[in-house]
Amino acid sequence: MSTPLRLGIAGLGTVGAGVIKIVRKQASLLQHRCGREITISAVSARSRDKDRGVNISAYAWEDDPVALATRDDVDVFVELMGGSDGPAKAATEAALAAGKHVVTANKAMLATHGQLLAGLAEQTGCALRYEAAVAGGIPVVKSLGEGLAGNEITRVMGVMNGSCNYILTRMESAGLTYEEVFDEANALGFLEADPELDVGGIDAAHKLAILSALAFGTRVDFDGVEIEGIGRVKIEDIRHAADMGYRIKLLGVAQMTGRGLEQRMAPCLVPALSPIGQLEGGTNMVVIEGSDVGQIVLRGAGAGEGPTASAVMGDVCDIARGLRLPVFGQPAETLATAPRTQSATPAPYYLRMALHDKPGALAKIATVLGEAGISINRMRQYGHADDEAPVLIVTHKTTRAALNQALEAMEGTGVVTAAPVALRIESV
Amino acid sequence: MSTPLRLGIAGLGTVGAGVIKIVRKQASLLQHRCGREITISAVSARSRDKDRGVNISAYAWEDDPVALATRDDVDVFVELMGGSDGPAKAATEAALAAGKHVVTANKAMLATHGQLLAGLAEQTGCALRYEAAVAGGIPVVKSLGEGLAGNEITRVMGVMNGSCNYILTRMESAGLTYEEVFDEANALGFLEADPELDVGGIDAAHKLAILSALAFGTRVDFDGVEIEGIGRVKIEDIRHAADMGYRIKLLGVAQMTGRGLEQRMAPCLVPALSPIGQLEGGTNMVVIEGSDVGQIVLRGAGAGEGPTASAVMGDVCDIARGLRLPVFGQPAETLATAPRTQSATPAPYYLRMALHDKPGALAKIATVLGEAGISINRMRQYGHADDEAPVLIVTHKTTRAALNQALEAMEGTGVVTAAPVALRIESV
């Protein structure tokens, strides 16, 4: 155990730079904790000369991440490039095929190719670790896959995209529109190069799909996640929610039901005073419910140099200490293919719509809901604008299927001016 | 890896029964996750015939836990008897000496003999795991020792005694006195056989001492924990705190300062709207602050059959999967002896006292505080009772040493009727 563990780092953005800083400043601490030195042999990135606040001249340089991943002096390939395919996947496959361990922060790659990569890692006896891919610095992969391994996991929930949570909380606190806060967040560099990955819920859905596999022993099924972004949430939704004691959060929920695996990532109403409801800004929270442990709540920074590099280093330390686990908690070939079920669990829903200002319009909506077997908890028309009557409805518990039927029938009535906004009210 | 991992369980209280239930009902899940079967070979307890809700007839019985711990058909000795010394320690030592792994929920034993036992385990290459000893089902030992291993830990805080938190929250919500709620909690079986372990802060201090060692790489130093129980907290303190936007919690704080390791377990005022302030009933919360990860908050059930058994099983799974780590995160012989420092970090303090109703009494108190270099943020005399004037003071930041000097000088003035209640106001 006294040989150093040698890293090859591909991708030198903020997280890569953060990892290099930790390896340097905590060298003696890491050696104490791991029983061996952690060193960096080589690095790779798009540009060699960019100033990253760390001096990389002591490390060998590779233009090609595949070459980096397979170097003789690399024991662990640290993949921080991102992207589900392309160089990240090619280099990860090459590393595993060459018997190198891999630590990655790449949620898109794992959500898309997790099954393939897990199989490859397990064939060659390598570790493939990804704590940094989910909820930044929060040790959720470790808690779920190891600490709670004695539990049958019943539900996993989480607010796992800090940018969306920033936008939603800032809309409420500053009274700004979605578009205003979006532009602000974009200018501050809070959003991905393709902002739709954030606000469209895709990034968070990648994370949820990874947690689902780990929680339920199922094959990663990103395509099975029902995804809805936050783009349709208006400041008035946030205000109505607040009036009723709720906050709107982009919440991921994965749960195993009698009918199959339900995975959804969508803006939801949650009680304002619940731990999730109180989450401000870029902080992430993951809630895990298990057969014996009950509910465990984990909270921390979901992104950023330090927290994400901390998660990468946790994985590196595990590898240095000799930990070898199946990638998704059990051998990849034993992961089950769960049937998909879409929001089958009943819940109350929040509906906001605008009706053409004609007699009987409201009655038609009420009738349509009744015909779909949905009973109304509260219904309120609030003012008038341009011949439109805005209406807010909160239903009693119903299924998404019944709701979809009602929403479709509403369109047929000709009284709604546009597709209603429908948000699930989640009990958390 | 296909041989079963065989447990010997000593102590068949609620946690022991819970472990047996999980091993049975989750047999197939555990086998998938661990790559091998988990079985129980033998058990031991004070009474063989007591009804525990589980059938133990399939397991060999040992009257003597030492005999159980060293049986040939036991790979892991699961110690759930409790008590810092006596049979628990004897059997744990015997198990480790015989090359058996140990999983324990025994905070008193680890807080008292952790250094000895860690050395023993590391000598014989055995795992000694204790997730269940700290904060029940919350995977805090794993998060701190593994997930955050890349961080220099700067502070660990926690509400880790559910009984105390129950008493304090119930006093507030029901407006009952400490004595009334204590009797209620005792009748409900919420308190240890010796309630002073709970309300005296000792149980929680055991847990803090264990976390300190893991966080800071120091020898377990239970005697270095400054401990104050909740017995002197009155309903009026809770009300004053609430009026100022605070709640009173039995809070443990461990932090490494320039002057040494500060460990304290005492009732404190914390902001009512902070995660710790909002913790209700028996729930536990641990806050970990690291150099890179920032602040991580973990929350869950701190006691009870399911949560504690879940923690035990997490450790058992780790052992089944081959995880072998130094007991306190680095080899026992490298753990440092940190100098002790007692509440050296300055903080504002809440003081409540009763003054003899004489002219100039309040002025004398103010003078004494000024002479100790303590400035007053607010000071208020609130009503009268039996020739006594109750007074509430909130200071600006000061050290405990300065405060102690002032408290001593107050006694000398002859105007206080009894030693004032002094509670630290903690920023969390």
Short mmCIF file of N, CA, C and O in Angstrom, two decimals, chain A residues 21-94:
data_model
loop_
_atom_site.label_atom_id
_atom_site.label_comp_id
_atom_site.label_asym_id
_atom_site.label_seq_id
_atom_site.Cartn_x
_atom_site.Cartn_y
_atom_site.Cartn_z
N LYS A 21 -5.57 21.60 -6.94
CA LYS A 21 -5.29 22.37 -5.71
C LYS A 21 -5.36 21.49 -4.47
O LYS A 21 -4.52 21.57 -3.57
N ILE A 22 -6.39 20.65 -4.39
CA ILE A 22 -6.53 19.79 -3.20
C ILE A 22 -5.37 18.79 -3.12
O ILE A 22 -4.78 18.59 -2.06
N VAL A 23 -5.03 18.17 -4.24
CA VAL A 23 -3.94 17.20 -4.24
C VAL A 23 -2.67 17.85 -3.70
O VAL A 23 -1.90 17.24 -2.95
N ARG A 24 -2.46 19.11 -4.06
CA ARG A 24 -1.26 19.81 -3.59
C ARG A 24 -1.36 20.24 -2.14
O ARG A 24 -0.51 19.93 -1.31
N LYS A 25 -2.42 20.99 -1.81
CA LYS A 25 -2.43 21.60 -0.48
C LYS A 25 -2.69 20.57 0.62
O LYS A 25 -2.28 20.75 1.75
N GLN A 26 -3.38 19.48 0.29
CA GLN A 26 -3.70 18.48 1.31
C GLN A 26 -2.82 17.24 1.19
O GLN A 26 -3.21 16.17 1.66
N ALA A 27 -1.65 17.37 0.57
CA ALA A 27 -0.83 16.18 0.30
C ALA A 27 -0.58 15.35 1.56
O ALA A 27 -0.75 14.13 1.54
N SER A 28 -0.25 16.02 2.65
CA SER A 28 0.12 15.24 3.83
C SER A 28 -1.12 14.62 4.48
O SER A 28 -1.11 13.46 4.92
N LEU A 29 -2.21 15.38 4.50
CA LEU A 29 -3.48 14.86 5.03
C LEU A 29 -3.93 13.64 4.23
O LEU A 29 -4.32 12.60 4.80
N LEU A 30 -3.86 13.73 2.91
CA LEU A 30 -4.29 12.63 2.05
C LEU A 30 -3.42 11.39 2.27
O LEU A 30 -3.91 10.26 2.31
N GLN A 31 -2.13 11.63 2.47
CA GLN A 31 -1.24 10.50 2.70
C GLN A 31 -1.55 9.81 4.03
O GLN A 31 -1.58 8.58 4.10
N HIS A 32 -1.83 10.61 5.05
CA HIS A 32 -2.23 10.03 6.34
C HIS A 32 -3.50 9.19 6.19
O HIS A 32 -3.62 8.10 6.71
N ARG A 33 -4.47 9.78 5.48
CA ARG A 33 -5.77 9.12 5.42
C ARG A 33 -5.77 7.91 4.49
O ARG A 33 -6.52 6.97 4.72
N CYS A 34 -4.98 7.98 3.44
CA CYS A 34 -5.03 6.90 2.45
C CYS A 34 -3.91 5.89 2.63
O CYS A 34 -3.91 4.84 1.99
N GLY A 35 -2.95 6.22 3.47
CA GLY A 35 -1.82 5.30 3.67
C GLY A 35 -0.88 5.29 2.48
O GLY A 35 -0.03 4.40 2.36
N ARG A 36 -1.05 6.22 1.57
CA ARG A 36 -0.16 6.32 0.41
C ARG A 36 -0.29 7.72 -0.17
O ARG A 36 -1.27 8.41 0.08
N GLU A 37 0.70 8.08 -0.96
CA GLU A 37 0.70 9.39 -1.56
C GLU A 37 -0.28 9.44 -2.73
O GLU A 37 -0.44 8.44 -3.43
N ILE A 38 -0.92 10.57 -2.95
CA ILE A 38 -1.73 10.80 -4.15
C ILE A 38 -0.94 11.76 -5.03
O ILE A 38 -0.58 12.86 -4.58
N THR A 39 -0.64 11.37 -6.25
CA THR A 39 0.14 12.25 -7.13
C THR A 39 -0.58 12.42 -8.46
O THR A 39 -1.52 11.69 -8.77
N ILE A 40 -0.14 13.41 -9.21
CA ILE A 40 -0.69 13.64 -10.55
C ILE A 40 0.43 13.40 -11.56
O ILE A 40 1.50 14.01 -11.45
N SER A 41 0.18 12.51 -12.51
CA SER A 41 1.20 12.22 -13.52
C SER A 41 1.04 13.11 -14.75
O SER A 41 2.01 13.63 -15.27
N ALA A 42 -0.20 13.25 -15.20
CA ALA A 42 -0.40 13.92 -16.48
C ALA A 42 -1.78 14.55 -16.52
O ALA A 42 -2.69 14.15 -15.78
N VAL A 43 -1.91 15.55 -17.38
CA VAL A 43 -3.18 16.24 -17.54
C VAL A 43 -3.47 16.44 -19.02
O VAL A 43 -2.58 16.32 -19.87
N SER A 44 -4.72 16.77 -19.28
CA SER A 44 -5.15 16.99 -20.66
C SER A 44 -6.30 17.99 -20.64
O SER A 44 -7.11 17.98 -19.72
N ALA A 45 -6.32 18.86 -21.62
CA ALA A 45 -7.44 19.81 -21.73
C ALA A 45 -7.43 20.35 -23.15
O ALA A 45 -6.56 20.01 -23.94
N ARG A 46 -8.40 21.21 -23.44
CA ARG A 46 -8.45 21.73 -24.81
C ARG A 46 -7.29 22.68 -25.08
O ARG A 46 -6.67 22.61 -26.11
N SER A 47 -7.01 23.54 -24.10
CA SER A 47 -5.93 24.49 -24.32
C SER A 47 -4.85 24.32 -23.25
O SER A 47 -5.14 24.26 -22.05
N ARG A 48 -3.62 24.23 -23.70
CA ARG A 48 -2.52 24.02 -22.75
C ARG A 48 -2.15 25.30 -22.01
O ARG A 48 -1.69 25.28 -20.87
N ASP A 49 -2.38 26.44 -22.64
CA ASP A 49 -1.80 27.67 -22.13
C ASP A 49 -2.74 28.54 -21.30
O ASP A 49 -2.33 29.55 -20.73
N LYS A 50 -3.98 28.15 -21.24
CA LYS A 50 -4.96 28.96 -20.50
C LYS A 50 -4.55 29.11 -19.03
O LYS A 50 -4.06 28.15 -18.42
N ASP A 51 -4.78 30.29 -18.46
CA ASP A 51 -4.45 30.49 -17.04
C ASP A 51 -5.58 29.92 -16.18
O ASP A 51 -6.72 30.38 -16.25
N ARG A 52 -5.26 28.95 -15.37
CA ARG A 52 -6.28 28.29 -14.54
C ARG A 52 -6.05 28.52 -13.05
O ARG A 52 -6.68 27.89 -12.21
N GLY A 53 -5.07 29.38 -12.75
CA GLY A 53 -4.78 29.62 -11.33
C GLY A 53 -3.97 28.50 -10.70
O GLY A 53 -3.75 28.51 -9.50
N VAL A 54 -3.60 27.50 -11.47
CA VAL A 54 -2.72 26.45 -10.96
C VAL A 54 -1.62 26.20 -11.99
O VAL A 54 -1.86 26.27 -13.20
N ASN A 55 -0.46 25.92 -11.49
CA ASN A 55 0.69 25.66 -12.36
C ASN A 55 0.68 24.17 -12.73
O ASN A 55 0.76 23.31 -11.86
N ILE A 56 0.58 23.89 -14.04
CA ILE A 56 0.51 22.48 -14.45
C ILE A 56 1.81 22.01 -15.10
O ILE A 56 1.87 20.93 -15.68
N SER A 57 2.86 22.83 -14.95
CA SER A 57 4.10 22.51 -15.68
C SER A 57 4.78 21.25 -15.14
O SER A 57 5.58 20.63 -15.83
N ALA A 58 4.43 20.87 -13.92
CA ALA A 58 5.07 19.67 -13.34
C ALA A 58 4.46 18.38 -13.89
O ALA A 58 4.99 17.29 -13.64
N TYR A 59 3.34 18.49 -14.60
CA TYR A 59 2.65 17.28 -15.07
C TYR A 59 2.87 17.10 -16.56
O TYR A 59 2.92 18.08 -17.31
N ALA A 60 2.96 15.86 -16.98
CA ALA A 60 3.04 15.58 -18.42
C ALA A 60 1.76 16.08 -19.08
O ALA A 60 0.69 16.11 -18.44
N TRP A 61 1.87 16.48 -20.32
CA TRP A 61 0.70 17.00 -21.04
C TRP A 61 0.33 16.03 -22.15
O TRP A 61 1.19 15.51 -22.85
N GLU A 62 -0.96 15.78 -22.29
CA GLU A 62 -1.44 14.99 -23.43
C GLU A 62 -2.50 15.81 -24.14
O GLU A 62 -3.43 16.31 -23.49
N ASP A 63 -2.40 15.91 -25.43
CA ASP A 63 -3.48 16.56 -26.18
C ASP A 63 -4.71 15.65 -26.25
O ASP A 63 -5.84 16.12 -26.26
N ASP A 64 -4.43 14.36 -26.28
CA ASP A 64 -5.50 13.39 -26.50
C ASP A 64 -5.88 12.70 -25.19
O ASP A 64 -5.05 12.01 -24.59
N PRO A 65 -7.11 12.88 -24.72
CA PRO A 65 -7.49 12.27 -23.44
C PRO A 65 -7.40 10.74 -23.46
O PRO A 65 -7.18 10.13 -22.42
N VAL A 66 -7.56 10.13 -24.62
CA VAL A 66 -7.43 8.67 -24.69
C VAL A 66 -5.99 8.26 -24.39
O VAL A 66 -5.74 7.29 -23.65
N ALA A 67 -5.06 9.03 -24.92
CA ALA A 67 -3.64 8.75 -24.63
C ALA A 67 -3.36 8.94 -23.14
O ALA A 67 -2.67 8.14 -22.51
N LEU A 68 -3.97 9.99 -22.56
CA LEU A 68 -3.80 10.23 -21.12
C LEU A 68 -4.33 9.06 -20.31
O LEU A 68 -3.68 8.58 -19.38
N ALA A 69 -5.52 8.60 -20.69
CA ALA A 69 -6.22 7.56 -19.91
C ALA A 69 -5.46 6.25 -19.88
O ALA A 69 -5.65 5.44 -18.97
N THR A 70 -4.63 6.02 -20.87
CA THR A 70 -3.96 4.72 -20.97
C THR A 70 -2.46 4.79 -20.68
O THR A 70 -1.75 3.83 -20.91
N ARG A 71 -2.01 5.92 -20.18
CA ARG A 71 -0.57 6.04 -19.86
C ARG A 71 -0.16 5.04 -18.79
O ARG A 71 -0.89 4.79 -17.84
N ASP A 72 1.05 4.57 -18.90
CA ASP A 72 1.57 3.62 -17.91
C ASP A 72 1.66 4.22 -16.52
O ASP A 72 1.56 3.50 -15.52
N ASP A 73 1.88 5.53 -16.46
CA ASP A 73 2.06 6.14 -15.14
C ASP A 73 0.76 6.71 -14.57
O ASP A 73 0.77 7.53 -13.66
N VAL A 74 -0.37 6.26 -15.12
CA VAL A 74 -1.67 6.68 -14.58
C VAL A 74 -2.40 5.46 -14.01
O VAL A 74 -2.58 4.46 -14.69
N ASP A 75 -2.78 5.57 -12.73
CA ASP A 75 -3.57 4.50 -12.10
C ASP A 75 -5.05 4.81 -12.13
O ASP A 75 -5.89 3.94 -12.18
N VAL A 76 -5.37 6.11 -12.02
CA VAL A 76 -6.76 6.54 -11.99
C VAL A 76 -6.96 7.62 -13.04
O VAL A 76 -6.27 8.64 -13.03
N PHE A 77 -7.91 7.39 -13.92
CA PHE A 77 -8.25 8.39 -14.93
C PHE A 77 -9.38 9.25 -14.35
O PHE A 77 -10.46 8.75 -14.03
N VAL A 78 -9.12 10.54 -14.20
CA VAL A 78 -10.11 11.46 -13.64
C VAL A 78 -10.74 12.23 -14.80
O VAL A 78 -10.09 13.08 -15.40
N GLU A 79 -11.98 11.90 -15.09
CA GLU A 79 -12.64 12.43 -16.28
C GLU A 79 -13.50 13.62 -15.89
O GLU A 79 -14.55 13.47 -15.24
N LEU A 80 -13.07 14.82 -16.29
CA LEU A 80 -13.81 16.04 -15.93
C LEU A 80 -14.09 16.88 -17.17
O LEU A 80 -14.17 18.10 -17.10
N MET A 81 -14.23 16.20 -18.32
CA MET A 81 -14.48 16.92 -19.56
C MET A 81 -15.97 17.18 -19.77
O MET A 81 -16.37 18.19 -20.31
N GLY A 82 -16.79 16.21 -19.40
CA GLY A 82 -18.22 16.34 -19.62
C GLY A 82 -18.63 15.93 -21.01
O GLY A 82 -17.79 15.65 -21.87
N GLY A 83 -19.95 15.87 -21.21
CA GLY A 83 -20.49 15.43 -22.50
C GLY A 83 -20.76 13.94 -22.45
O GLY A 83 -19.92 13.15 -22.01
N SER A 84 -21.93 13.53 -22.93
CA SER A 84 -22.31 12.13 -22.79
C SER A 84 -21.48 11.22 -23.70
O SER A 84 -21.27 10.06 -23.39
N ASP A 85 -21.03 11.76 -24.82
CA ASP A 85 -20.30 10.93 -25.78
C ASP A 85 -18.94 11.57 -26.07
O ASP A 85 -18.39 12.24 -25.22
N GLY A 86 -18.45 11.35 -27.26
CA GLY A 86 -17.22 12.01 -27.68
C GLY A 86 -16.02 11.61 -26.84
O GLY A 86 -15.94 10.46 -26.37
N PRO A 87 -15.11 12.56 -26.63
CA PRO A 87 -13.84 12.24 -25.96
C PRO A 87 -14.03 11.66 -24.56
O PRO A 87 -13.28 10.77 -24.15
N ALA A 88 -15.02 12.14 -23.82
CA ALA A 88 -15.21 11.65 -22.44
C ALA A 88 -15.48 10.15 -22.45
O ALA A 88 -14.85 9.38 -21.73
N LYS A 89 -16.39 9.74 -23.31
CA LYS A 89 -16.74 8.32 -23.36
C LYS A 89 -15.59 7.51 -23.92
O LYS A 89 -15.24 6.44 -23.38
N ALA A 90 -14.99 8.00 -24.97
CA ALA A 90 -13.88 7.26 -25.59
C ALA A 90 -12.75 7.04 -24.59
O ALA A 90 -12.20 5.93 -24.46
N ALA A 91 -12.42 8.09 -23.85
CA ALA A 91 -11.31 8.00 -22.90
C ALA A 91 -11.67 7.12 -21.71
O ALA A 91 -10.83 6.36 -21.20
N THR A 92 -12.92 7.21 -21.26
CA THR A 92 -13.34 6.38 -20.14
C THR A 92 -13.30 4.89 -20.53
O THR A 92 -12.80 4.05 -19.77
N GLU A 93 -13.79 4.60 -21.70
CA GLU A 93 -13.73 3.21 -22.18
C GLU A 93 -12.30 2.72 -22.31
O GLU A 93 -11.97 1.60 -21.91
N ALA A 94 -11.46 3.60 -22.86
CA ALA A 94 -10.05 3.22 -23.04
C ALA A 94 -9.39 2.96 -21.68
O ALA A 94 -8.64 2.00 -21.51
#
